GROMACS .gro file of C-alpha atoms in nm:
model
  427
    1UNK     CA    1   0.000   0.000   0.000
    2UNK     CA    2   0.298   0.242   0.110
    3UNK     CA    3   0.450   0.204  -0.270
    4UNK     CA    4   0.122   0.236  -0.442
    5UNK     CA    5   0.050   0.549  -0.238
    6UNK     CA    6   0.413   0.717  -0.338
    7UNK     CA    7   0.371   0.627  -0.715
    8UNK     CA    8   0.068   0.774  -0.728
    9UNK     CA    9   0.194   1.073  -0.593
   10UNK     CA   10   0.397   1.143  -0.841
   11UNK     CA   11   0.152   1.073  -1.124
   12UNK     CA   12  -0.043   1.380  -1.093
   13UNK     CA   13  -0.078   1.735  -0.889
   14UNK     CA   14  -0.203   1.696  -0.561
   15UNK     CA   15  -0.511   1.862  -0.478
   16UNK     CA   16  -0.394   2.082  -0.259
   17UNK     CA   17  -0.107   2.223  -0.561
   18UNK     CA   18  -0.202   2.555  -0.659
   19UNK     CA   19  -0.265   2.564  -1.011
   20UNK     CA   20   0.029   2.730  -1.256
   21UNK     CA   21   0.017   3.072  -1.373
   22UNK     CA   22   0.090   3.075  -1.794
   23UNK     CA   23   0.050   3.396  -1.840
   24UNK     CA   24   0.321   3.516  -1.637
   25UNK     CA   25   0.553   3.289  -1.785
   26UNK     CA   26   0.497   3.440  -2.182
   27UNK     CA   27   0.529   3.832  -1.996
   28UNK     CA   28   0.877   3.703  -1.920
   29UNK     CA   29   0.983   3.579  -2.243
   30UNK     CA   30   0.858   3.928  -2.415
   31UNK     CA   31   1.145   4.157  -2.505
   32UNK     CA   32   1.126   4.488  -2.303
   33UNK     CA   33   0.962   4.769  -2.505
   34UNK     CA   34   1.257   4.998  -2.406
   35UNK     CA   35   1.529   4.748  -2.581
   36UNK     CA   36   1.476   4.832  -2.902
   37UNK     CA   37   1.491   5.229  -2.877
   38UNK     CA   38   1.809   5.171  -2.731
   39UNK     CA   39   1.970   4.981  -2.957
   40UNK     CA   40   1.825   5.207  -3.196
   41UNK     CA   41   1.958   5.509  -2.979
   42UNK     CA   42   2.348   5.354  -2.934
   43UNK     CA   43   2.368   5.275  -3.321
   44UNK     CA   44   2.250   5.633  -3.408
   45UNK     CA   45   2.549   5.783  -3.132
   46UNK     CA   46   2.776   5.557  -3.304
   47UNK     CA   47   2.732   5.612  -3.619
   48UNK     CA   48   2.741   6.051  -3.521
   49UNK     CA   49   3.108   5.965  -3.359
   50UNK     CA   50   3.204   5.780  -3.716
   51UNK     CA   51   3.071   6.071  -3.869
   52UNK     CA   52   3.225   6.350  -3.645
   53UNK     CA   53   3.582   6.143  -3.676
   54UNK     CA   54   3.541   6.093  -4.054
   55UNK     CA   55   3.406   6.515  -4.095
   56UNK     CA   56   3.744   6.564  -3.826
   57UNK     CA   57   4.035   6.326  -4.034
   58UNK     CA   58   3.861   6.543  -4.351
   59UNK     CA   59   3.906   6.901  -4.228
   60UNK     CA   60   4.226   6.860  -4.019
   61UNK     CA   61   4.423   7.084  -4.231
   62UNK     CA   62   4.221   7.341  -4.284
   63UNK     CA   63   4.183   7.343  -3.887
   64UNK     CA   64   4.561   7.382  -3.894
   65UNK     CA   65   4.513   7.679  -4.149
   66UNK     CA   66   4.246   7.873  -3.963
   67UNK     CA   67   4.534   7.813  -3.585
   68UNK     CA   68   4.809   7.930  -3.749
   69UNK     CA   69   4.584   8.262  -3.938
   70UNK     CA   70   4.442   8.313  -3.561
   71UNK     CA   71   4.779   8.340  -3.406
   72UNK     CA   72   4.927   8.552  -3.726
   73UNK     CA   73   4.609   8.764  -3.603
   74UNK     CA   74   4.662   8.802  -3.268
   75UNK     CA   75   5.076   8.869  -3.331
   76UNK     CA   76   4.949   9.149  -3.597
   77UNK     CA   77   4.677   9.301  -3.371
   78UNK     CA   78   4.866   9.525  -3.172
   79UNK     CA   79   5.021   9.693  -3.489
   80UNK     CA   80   4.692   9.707  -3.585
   81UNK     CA   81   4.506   9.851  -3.326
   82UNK     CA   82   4.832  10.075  -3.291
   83UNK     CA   83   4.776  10.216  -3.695
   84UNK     CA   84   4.410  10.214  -3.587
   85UNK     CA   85   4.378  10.423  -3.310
   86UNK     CA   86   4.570  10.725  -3.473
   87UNK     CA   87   4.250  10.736  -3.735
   88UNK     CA   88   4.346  10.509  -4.000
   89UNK     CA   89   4.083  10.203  -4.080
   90UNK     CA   90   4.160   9.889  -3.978
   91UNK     CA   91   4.156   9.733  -4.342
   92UNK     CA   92   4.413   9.934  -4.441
   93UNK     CA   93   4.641   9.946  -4.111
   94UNK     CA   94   4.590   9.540  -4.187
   95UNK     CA   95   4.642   9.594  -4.548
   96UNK     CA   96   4.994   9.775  -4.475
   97UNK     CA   97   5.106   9.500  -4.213
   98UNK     CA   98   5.063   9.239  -4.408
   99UNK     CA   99   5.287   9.411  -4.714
  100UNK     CA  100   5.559   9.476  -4.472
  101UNK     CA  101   5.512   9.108  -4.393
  102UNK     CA  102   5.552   9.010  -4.794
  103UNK     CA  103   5.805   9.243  -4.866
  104UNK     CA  104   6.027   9.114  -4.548
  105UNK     CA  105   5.977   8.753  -4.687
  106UNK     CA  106   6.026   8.820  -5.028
  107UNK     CA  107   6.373   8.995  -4.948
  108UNK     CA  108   6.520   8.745  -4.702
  109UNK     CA  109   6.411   8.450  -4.980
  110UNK     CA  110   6.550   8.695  -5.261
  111UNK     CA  111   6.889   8.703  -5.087
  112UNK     CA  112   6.944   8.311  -4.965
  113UNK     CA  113   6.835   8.247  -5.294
  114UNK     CA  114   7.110   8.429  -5.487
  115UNK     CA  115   7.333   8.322  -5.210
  116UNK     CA  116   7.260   7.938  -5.275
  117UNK     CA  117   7.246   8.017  -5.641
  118UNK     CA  118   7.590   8.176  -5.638
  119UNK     CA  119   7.741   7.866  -5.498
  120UNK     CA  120   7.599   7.629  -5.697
  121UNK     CA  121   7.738   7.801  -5.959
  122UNK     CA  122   8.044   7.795  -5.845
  123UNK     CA  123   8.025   7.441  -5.719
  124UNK     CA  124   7.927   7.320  -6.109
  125UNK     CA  125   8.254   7.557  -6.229
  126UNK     CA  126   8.487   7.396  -6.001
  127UNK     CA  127   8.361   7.042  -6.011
  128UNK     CA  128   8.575   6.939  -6.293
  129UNK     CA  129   8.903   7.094  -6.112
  130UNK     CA  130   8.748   6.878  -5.805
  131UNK     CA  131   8.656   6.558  -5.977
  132UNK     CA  132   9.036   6.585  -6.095
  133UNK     CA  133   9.200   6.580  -5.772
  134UNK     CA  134   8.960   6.356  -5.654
  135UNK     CA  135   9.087   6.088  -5.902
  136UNK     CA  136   9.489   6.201  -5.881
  137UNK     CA  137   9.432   6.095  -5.490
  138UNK     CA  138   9.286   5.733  -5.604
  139UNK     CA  139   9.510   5.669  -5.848
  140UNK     CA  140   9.839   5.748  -5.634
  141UNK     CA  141   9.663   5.629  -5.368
  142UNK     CA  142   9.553   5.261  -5.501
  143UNK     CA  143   9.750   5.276  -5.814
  144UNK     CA  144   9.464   5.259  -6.059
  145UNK     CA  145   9.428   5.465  -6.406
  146UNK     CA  146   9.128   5.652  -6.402
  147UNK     CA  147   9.007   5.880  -6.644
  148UNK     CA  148   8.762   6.197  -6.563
  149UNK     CA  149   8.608   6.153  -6.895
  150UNK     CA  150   8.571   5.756  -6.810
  151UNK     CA  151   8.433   5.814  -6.485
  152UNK     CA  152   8.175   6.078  -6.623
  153UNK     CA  153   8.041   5.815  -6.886
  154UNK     CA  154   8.019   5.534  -6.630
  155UNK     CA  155   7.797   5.816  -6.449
  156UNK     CA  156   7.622   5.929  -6.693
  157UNK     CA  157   7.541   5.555  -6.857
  158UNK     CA  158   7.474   5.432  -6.495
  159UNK     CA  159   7.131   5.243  -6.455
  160UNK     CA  160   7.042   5.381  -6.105
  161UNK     CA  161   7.133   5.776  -6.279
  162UNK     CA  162   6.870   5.714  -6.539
  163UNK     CA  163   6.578   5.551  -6.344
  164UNK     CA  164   6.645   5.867  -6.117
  165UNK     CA  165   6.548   6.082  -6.424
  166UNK     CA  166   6.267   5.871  -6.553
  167UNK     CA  167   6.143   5.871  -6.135
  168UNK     CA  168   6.153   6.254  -6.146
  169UNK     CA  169   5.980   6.286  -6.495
  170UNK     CA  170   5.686   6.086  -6.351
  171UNK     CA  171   5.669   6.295  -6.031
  172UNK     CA  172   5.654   6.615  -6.211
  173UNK     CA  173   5.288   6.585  -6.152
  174UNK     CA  174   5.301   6.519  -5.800
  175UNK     CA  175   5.558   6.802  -5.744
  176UNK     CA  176   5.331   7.008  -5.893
  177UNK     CA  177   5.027   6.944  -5.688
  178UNK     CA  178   5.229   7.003  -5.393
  179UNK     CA  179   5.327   7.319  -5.437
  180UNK     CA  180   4.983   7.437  -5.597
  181UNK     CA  181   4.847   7.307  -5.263
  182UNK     CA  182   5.111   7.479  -5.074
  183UNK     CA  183   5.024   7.816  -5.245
  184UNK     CA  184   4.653   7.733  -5.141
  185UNK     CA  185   4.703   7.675  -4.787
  186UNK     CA  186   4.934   7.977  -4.797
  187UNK     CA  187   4.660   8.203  -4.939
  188UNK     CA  188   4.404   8.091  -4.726
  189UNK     CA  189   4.633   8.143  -4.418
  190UNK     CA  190   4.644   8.505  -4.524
  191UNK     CA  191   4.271   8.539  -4.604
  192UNK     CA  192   4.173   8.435  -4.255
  193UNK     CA  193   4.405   8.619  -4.075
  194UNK     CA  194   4.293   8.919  -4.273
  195UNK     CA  195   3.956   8.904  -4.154
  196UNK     CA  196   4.062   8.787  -3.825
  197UNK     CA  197   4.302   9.119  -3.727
  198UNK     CA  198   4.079   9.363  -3.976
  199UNK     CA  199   3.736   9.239  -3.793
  200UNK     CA  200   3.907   9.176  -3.447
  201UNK     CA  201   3.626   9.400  -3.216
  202UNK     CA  202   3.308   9.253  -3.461
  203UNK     CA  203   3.436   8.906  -3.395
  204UNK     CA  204   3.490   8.976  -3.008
  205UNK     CA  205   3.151   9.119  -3.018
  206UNK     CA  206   3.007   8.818  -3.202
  207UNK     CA  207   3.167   8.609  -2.922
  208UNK     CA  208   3.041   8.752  -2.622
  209UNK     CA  209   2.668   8.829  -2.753
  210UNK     CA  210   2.609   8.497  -2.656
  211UNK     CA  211   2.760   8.500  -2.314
  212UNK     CA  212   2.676   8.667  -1.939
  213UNK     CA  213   2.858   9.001  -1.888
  214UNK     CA  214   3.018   8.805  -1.609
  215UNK     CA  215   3.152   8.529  -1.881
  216UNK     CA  216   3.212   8.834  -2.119
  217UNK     CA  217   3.499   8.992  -1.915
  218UNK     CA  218   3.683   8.653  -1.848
  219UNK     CA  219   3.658   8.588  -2.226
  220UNK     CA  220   3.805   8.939  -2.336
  221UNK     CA  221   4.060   8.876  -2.069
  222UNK     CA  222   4.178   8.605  -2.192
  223UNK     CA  223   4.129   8.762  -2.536
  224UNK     CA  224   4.375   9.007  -2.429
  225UNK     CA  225   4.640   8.813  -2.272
  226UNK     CA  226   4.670   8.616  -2.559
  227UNK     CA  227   4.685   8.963  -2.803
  228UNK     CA  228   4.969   9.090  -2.527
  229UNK     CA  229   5.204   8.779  -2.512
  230UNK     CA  230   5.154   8.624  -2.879
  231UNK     CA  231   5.244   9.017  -3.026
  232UNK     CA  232   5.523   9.008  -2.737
  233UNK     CA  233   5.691   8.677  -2.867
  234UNK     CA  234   5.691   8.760  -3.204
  235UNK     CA  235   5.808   9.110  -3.163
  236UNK     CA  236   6.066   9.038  -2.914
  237UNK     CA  237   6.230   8.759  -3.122
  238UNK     CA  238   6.212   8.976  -3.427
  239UNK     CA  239   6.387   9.279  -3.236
  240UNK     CA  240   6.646   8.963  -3.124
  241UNK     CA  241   6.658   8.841  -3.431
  242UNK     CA  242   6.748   9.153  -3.594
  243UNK     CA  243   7.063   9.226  -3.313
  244UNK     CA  244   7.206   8.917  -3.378
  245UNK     CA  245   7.186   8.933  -3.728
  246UNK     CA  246   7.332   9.273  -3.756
  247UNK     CA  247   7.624   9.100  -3.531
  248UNK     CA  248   7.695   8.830  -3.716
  249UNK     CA  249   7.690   9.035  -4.062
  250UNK     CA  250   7.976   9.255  -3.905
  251UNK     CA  251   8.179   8.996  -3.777
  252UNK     CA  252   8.107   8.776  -4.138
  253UNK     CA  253   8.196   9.136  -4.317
  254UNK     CA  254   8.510   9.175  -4.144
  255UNK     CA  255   8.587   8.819  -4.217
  256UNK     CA  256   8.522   8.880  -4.609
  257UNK     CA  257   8.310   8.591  -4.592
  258UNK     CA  258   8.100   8.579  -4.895
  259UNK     CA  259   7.717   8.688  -4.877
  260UNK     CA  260   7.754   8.793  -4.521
  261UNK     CA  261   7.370   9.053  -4.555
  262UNK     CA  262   7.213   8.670  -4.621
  263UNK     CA  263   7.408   8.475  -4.385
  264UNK     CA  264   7.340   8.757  -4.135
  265UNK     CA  265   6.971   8.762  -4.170
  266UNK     CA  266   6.960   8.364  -4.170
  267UNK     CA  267   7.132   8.360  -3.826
  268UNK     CA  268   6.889   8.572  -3.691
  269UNK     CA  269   6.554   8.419  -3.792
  270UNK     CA  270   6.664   8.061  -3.704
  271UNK     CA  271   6.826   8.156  -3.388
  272UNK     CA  272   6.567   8.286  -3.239
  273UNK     CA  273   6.226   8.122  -3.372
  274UNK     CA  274   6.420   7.816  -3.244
  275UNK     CA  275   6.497   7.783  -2.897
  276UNK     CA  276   6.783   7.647  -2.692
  277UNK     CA  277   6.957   7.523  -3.013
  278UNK     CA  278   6.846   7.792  -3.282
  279UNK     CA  279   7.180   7.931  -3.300
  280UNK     CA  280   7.422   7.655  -3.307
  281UNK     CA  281   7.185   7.506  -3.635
  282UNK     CA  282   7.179   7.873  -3.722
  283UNK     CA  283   7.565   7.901  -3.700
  284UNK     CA  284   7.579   7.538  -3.962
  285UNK     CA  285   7.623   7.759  -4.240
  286UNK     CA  286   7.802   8.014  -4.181
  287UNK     CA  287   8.073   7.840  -3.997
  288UNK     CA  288   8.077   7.606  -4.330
  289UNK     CA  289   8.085   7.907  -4.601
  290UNK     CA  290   8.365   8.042  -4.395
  291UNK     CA  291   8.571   7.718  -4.396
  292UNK     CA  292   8.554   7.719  -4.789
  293UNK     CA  293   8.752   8.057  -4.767
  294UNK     CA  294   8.980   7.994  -4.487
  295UNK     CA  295   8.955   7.713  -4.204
  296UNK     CA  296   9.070   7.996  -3.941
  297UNK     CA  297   8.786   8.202  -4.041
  298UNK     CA  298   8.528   7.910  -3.956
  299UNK     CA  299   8.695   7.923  -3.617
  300UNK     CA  300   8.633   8.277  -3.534
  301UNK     CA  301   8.302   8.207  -3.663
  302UNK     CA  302   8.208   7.931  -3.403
  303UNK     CA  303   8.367   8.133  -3.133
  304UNK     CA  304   8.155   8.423  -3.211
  305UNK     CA  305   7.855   8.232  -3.235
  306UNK     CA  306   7.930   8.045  -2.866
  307UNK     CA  307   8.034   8.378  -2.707
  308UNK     CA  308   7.695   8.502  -2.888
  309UNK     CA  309   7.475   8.297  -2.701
  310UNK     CA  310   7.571   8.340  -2.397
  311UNK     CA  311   7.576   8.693  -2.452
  312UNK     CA  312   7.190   8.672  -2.542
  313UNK     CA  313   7.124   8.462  -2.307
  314UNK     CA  314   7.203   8.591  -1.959
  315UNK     CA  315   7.197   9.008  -2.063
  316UNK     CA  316   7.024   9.034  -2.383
  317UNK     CA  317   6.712   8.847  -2.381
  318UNK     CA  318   6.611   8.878  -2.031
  319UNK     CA  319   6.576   9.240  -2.048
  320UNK     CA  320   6.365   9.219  -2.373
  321UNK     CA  321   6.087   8.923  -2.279
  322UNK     CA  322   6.125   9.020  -1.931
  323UNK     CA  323   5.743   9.167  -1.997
  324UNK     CA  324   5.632   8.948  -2.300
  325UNK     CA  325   5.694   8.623  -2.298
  326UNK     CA  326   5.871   8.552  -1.986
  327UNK     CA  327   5.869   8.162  -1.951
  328UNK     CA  328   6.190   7.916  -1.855
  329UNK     CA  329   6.402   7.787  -2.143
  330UNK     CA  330   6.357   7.446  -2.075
  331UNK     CA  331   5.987   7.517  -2.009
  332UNK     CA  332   5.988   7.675  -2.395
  333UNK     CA  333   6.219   7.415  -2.517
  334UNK     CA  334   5.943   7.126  -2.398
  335UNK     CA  335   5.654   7.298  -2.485
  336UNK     CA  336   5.868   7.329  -2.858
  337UNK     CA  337   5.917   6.930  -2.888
  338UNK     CA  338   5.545   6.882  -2.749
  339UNK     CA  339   5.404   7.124  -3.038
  340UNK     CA  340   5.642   6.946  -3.371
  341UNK     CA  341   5.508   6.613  -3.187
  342UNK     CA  342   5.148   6.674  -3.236
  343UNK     CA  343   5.113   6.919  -3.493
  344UNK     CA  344   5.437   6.917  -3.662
  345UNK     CA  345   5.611   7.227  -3.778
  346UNK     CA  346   5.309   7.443  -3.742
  347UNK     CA  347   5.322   7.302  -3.341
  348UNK     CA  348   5.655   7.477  -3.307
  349UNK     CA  349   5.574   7.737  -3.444
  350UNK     CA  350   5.273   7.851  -3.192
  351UNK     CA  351   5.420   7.655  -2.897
  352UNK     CA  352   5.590   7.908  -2.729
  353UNK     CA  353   5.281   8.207  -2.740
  354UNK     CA  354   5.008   7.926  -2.611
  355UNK     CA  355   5.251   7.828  -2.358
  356UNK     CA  356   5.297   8.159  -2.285
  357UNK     CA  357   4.890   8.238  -2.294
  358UNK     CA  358   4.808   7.969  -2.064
  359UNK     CA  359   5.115   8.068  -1.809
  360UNK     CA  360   5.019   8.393  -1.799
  361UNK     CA  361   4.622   8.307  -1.747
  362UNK     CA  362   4.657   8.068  -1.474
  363UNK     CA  363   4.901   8.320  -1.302
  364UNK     CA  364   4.615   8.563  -1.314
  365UNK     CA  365   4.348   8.332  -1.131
  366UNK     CA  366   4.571   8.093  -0.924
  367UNK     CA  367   4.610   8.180  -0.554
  368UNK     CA  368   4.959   8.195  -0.431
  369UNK     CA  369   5.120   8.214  -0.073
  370UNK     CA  370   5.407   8.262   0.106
  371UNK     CA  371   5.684   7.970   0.128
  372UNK     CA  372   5.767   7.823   0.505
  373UNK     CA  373   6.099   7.894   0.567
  374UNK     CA  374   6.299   7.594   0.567
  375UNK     CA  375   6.491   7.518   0.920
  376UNK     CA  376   6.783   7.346   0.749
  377UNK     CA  377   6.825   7.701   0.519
  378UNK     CA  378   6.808   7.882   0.816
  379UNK     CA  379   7.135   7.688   1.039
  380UNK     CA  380   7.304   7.739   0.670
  381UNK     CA  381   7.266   8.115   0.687
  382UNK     CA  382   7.324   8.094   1.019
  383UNK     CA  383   7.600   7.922   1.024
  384UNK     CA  384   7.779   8.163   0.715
  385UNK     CA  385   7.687   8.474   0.949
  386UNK     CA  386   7.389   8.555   0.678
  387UNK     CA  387   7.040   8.657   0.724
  388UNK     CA  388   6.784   8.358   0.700
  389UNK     CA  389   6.586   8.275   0.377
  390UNK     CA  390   6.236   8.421   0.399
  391UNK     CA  391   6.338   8.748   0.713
  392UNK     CA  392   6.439   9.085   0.645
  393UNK     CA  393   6.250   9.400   0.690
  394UNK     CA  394   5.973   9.290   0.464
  395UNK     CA  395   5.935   8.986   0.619
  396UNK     CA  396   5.754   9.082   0.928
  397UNK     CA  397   5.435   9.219   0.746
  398UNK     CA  398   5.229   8.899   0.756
  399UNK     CA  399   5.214   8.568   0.928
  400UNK     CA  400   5.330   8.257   0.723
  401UNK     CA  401   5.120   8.138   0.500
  402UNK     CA  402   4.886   8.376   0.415
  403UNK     CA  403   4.764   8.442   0.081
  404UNK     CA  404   5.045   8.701  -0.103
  405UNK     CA  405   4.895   9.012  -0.275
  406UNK     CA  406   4.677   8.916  -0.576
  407UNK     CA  407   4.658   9.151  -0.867
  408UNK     CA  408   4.299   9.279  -0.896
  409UNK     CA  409   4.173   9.189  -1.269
  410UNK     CA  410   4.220   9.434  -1.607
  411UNK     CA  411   3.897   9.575  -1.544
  412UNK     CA  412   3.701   9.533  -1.880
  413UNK     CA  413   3.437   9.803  -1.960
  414UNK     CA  414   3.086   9.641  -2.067
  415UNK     CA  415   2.851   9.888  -2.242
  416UNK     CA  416   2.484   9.922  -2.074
  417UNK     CA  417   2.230   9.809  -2.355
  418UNK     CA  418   2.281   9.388  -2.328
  419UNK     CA  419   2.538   9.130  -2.257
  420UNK     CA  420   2.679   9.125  -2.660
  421UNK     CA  421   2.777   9.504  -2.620
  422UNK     CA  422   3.149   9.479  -2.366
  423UNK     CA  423   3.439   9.551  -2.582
  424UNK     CA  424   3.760   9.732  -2.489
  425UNK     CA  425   3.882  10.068  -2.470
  426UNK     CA  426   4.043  10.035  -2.768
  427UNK     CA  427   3.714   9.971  -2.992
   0.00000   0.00000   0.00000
């Protein structure tokens, strides 16, 4: 009886089983109504960040364009607004910059260009007397018999000579779409700093109409930081630039080293648009034009240019960017390398001012204090009879650590009538 009883237990339900609810079951196996906008939602974000990238990889050089125009722009402005505010219009005080600009580039490119076309000329007159020696020193030397007119047809009849030509025939094309697109990105460099330095104030404007007059004075702030120490860099190393090449065109004249105006101007530019190392690479070529007229001479030369740099470096420029650009060398030399390595040679180029920018905007909003004395400086100075770091007669005037004097902001005049009107003095 006990088996029957347990097999028939597990035959059916019991009566006292509650019954099974079906319904619930088929609500779970439904797919939530929110899954599918959501898929739908993450495909459509997706496929905006392969757009944005693609739209980004497509107009990454003419991003690069409109950076370096806006820093040409801001370097310009104060010339500008200079030429402006004595009643001339700002199209034409832009108009006038930008020829001095031209006519400074065309000259220095005018001379290097004679000076490298002068010695090429006179490396393809004295090649023969060159190629002669050359082949006197073998043949004593390893006791062959060579001929300058055999060695000139096993050069000129020499496969790798000709598929060089043939390879530089076919790239004619290429060579020429390069430079077409150079003179493109050149001109639209030009056009948009144009606009940018000509329509400087209606641009500013533009800017702030859609800001708080609160965000509208931080924003012309910055504005004019950025005006005060990219102007300052490039005006500084130009006035730099033009010392040291005046130098080294007296010392290169006194030498009688040939085209010493060019070799003077190229010294200058590289030396100082380059830092840390701009003159020694700047000094490559004179010290090597010199040693083709006398080997002394390219000694005196590399002297000069050592003594040079130190010259410039502890008197010279710190009493020029002492109020411009006023950032540690190795501090400009990183911020150098970190510009080539993202953006190449435009990077370097605008490194230095946007380092400058953002040192000179933090400085304006971070807090500073005092420095603790430290008790192993003091038992120095008190040990050598000197007064401690940190005393003197200033040094009673506050407690230590409290916040040092902050410079109150450049006060930024916003006209009554709406947030879009603030502009500066100047406008």
């Amino acid at each position: 009886m006990s088996v029957t009883d347990e097999t028939s237990s597990h035959d059916g339900p019991r009566p006292d089983d509650p019954p099974r609810d079906r319904s619930g079951d088929r609500r779970e196996a439904r797919m939530p109504r929110w899954l599918p906008r959501a898929m739908v939602l993450a495909l459509a974000l997706v496929a905006c960040f392969q757009l944005a990238t693609w739209g980004f990889h497509q107009l990454i050089g003419l991003l690069l364009n409109v950076l370096i125009a806006f820093f040409l722009a801001l370097a310009i402005e104060p010339a500008v607004d200079w030429m402006a505010g004595r009643g001339m219009r700002r199209g034409l005080a832009t108009g006038l910059v930008f020829l001095a600009i031209v006519v400074a580039t065309v000259g220095f490119f005018a001379l290097l260009g004679s000076m490298l076309a002068g010695q090429i000329a006179t490396m393809v007159e004295e090649f023969p007397q060159y190629l002669d020696s050359v082949i006197s020193w073998i043949n004593s030397t390893f006791h062959t018999h060579l001929s300058r007119v055999q060695v000139q047809n096993n050069l000129l009849n020499s496969d790798w000579l000709q598929k060089y030509v043939q390879d530089s025939a076919n790239n004619v094309l290429a060579v020429s779409a390069q430079v077409l697109g150079g003179l493109f990105n050149l001109l639209t460099i030009a056009l948009f700093s144009f606009y940018f330095a000509a329509d400087g104030p209606r641009l500013r404007r533009a800017l702030c109409s859609v800001l708080p007059p609160r965000r509208q004075a931080e924003v012309l702030r910055a504005w004019e930081i950025a005006v005060a120490k990219t102007g300052g860099y490039l005006y500084s190393r130009g006035l730099m630039a033009l010392i040291s090449g005046i130098a080294h065109y007296v010392l290169l004249e006194i030498l009688g080293v040939p085209y010493a105006p060019a070799l003077g101007m190229w010294v200058g530019l590289i030396s100082q648009f380059i830092p840390t190392i701009g003159t020694y690479m700047a000094g490559a070529l004179p010290i090597l034009i010199a040693f083709t007229v006398d080997p002394w001479y390219a000694l005196w030369v590399f002297g000069f240019v050592v003594v040079y740099q130190q010259f410039e470096n502890y008197l010279l420029q710190p009493r020029i960017t002492a109020k411009t650009v006023d950032i540690h060398p190795a501090v400009a030399f990183g911020s150098v390398i970190a510009g080539t390595a993202l953006m190449g040679a435009v990077g370097a180029l605008i490194a230095i001012p946007a380092t400058a920018t953002l040192q000179a905007f933090l400085g304006a909003y971070v807090k500073r204090y005092e420095v603790t004395p430290d008790p192993r400086v003091r038992r120095w100075s008190r040990r050598r009879g000197a007064a401690p770091e940190g005393t003197g007669d200033a040094g009673d005037a506050g407690d230590v650590g409290t916040a040092a004097p902050v410079p109150d902001p450049i006060p930024v005049p916003v006209r009554e009538g709406g947030p879009g009107e603030a502009r500066r003095d100047a406008e």
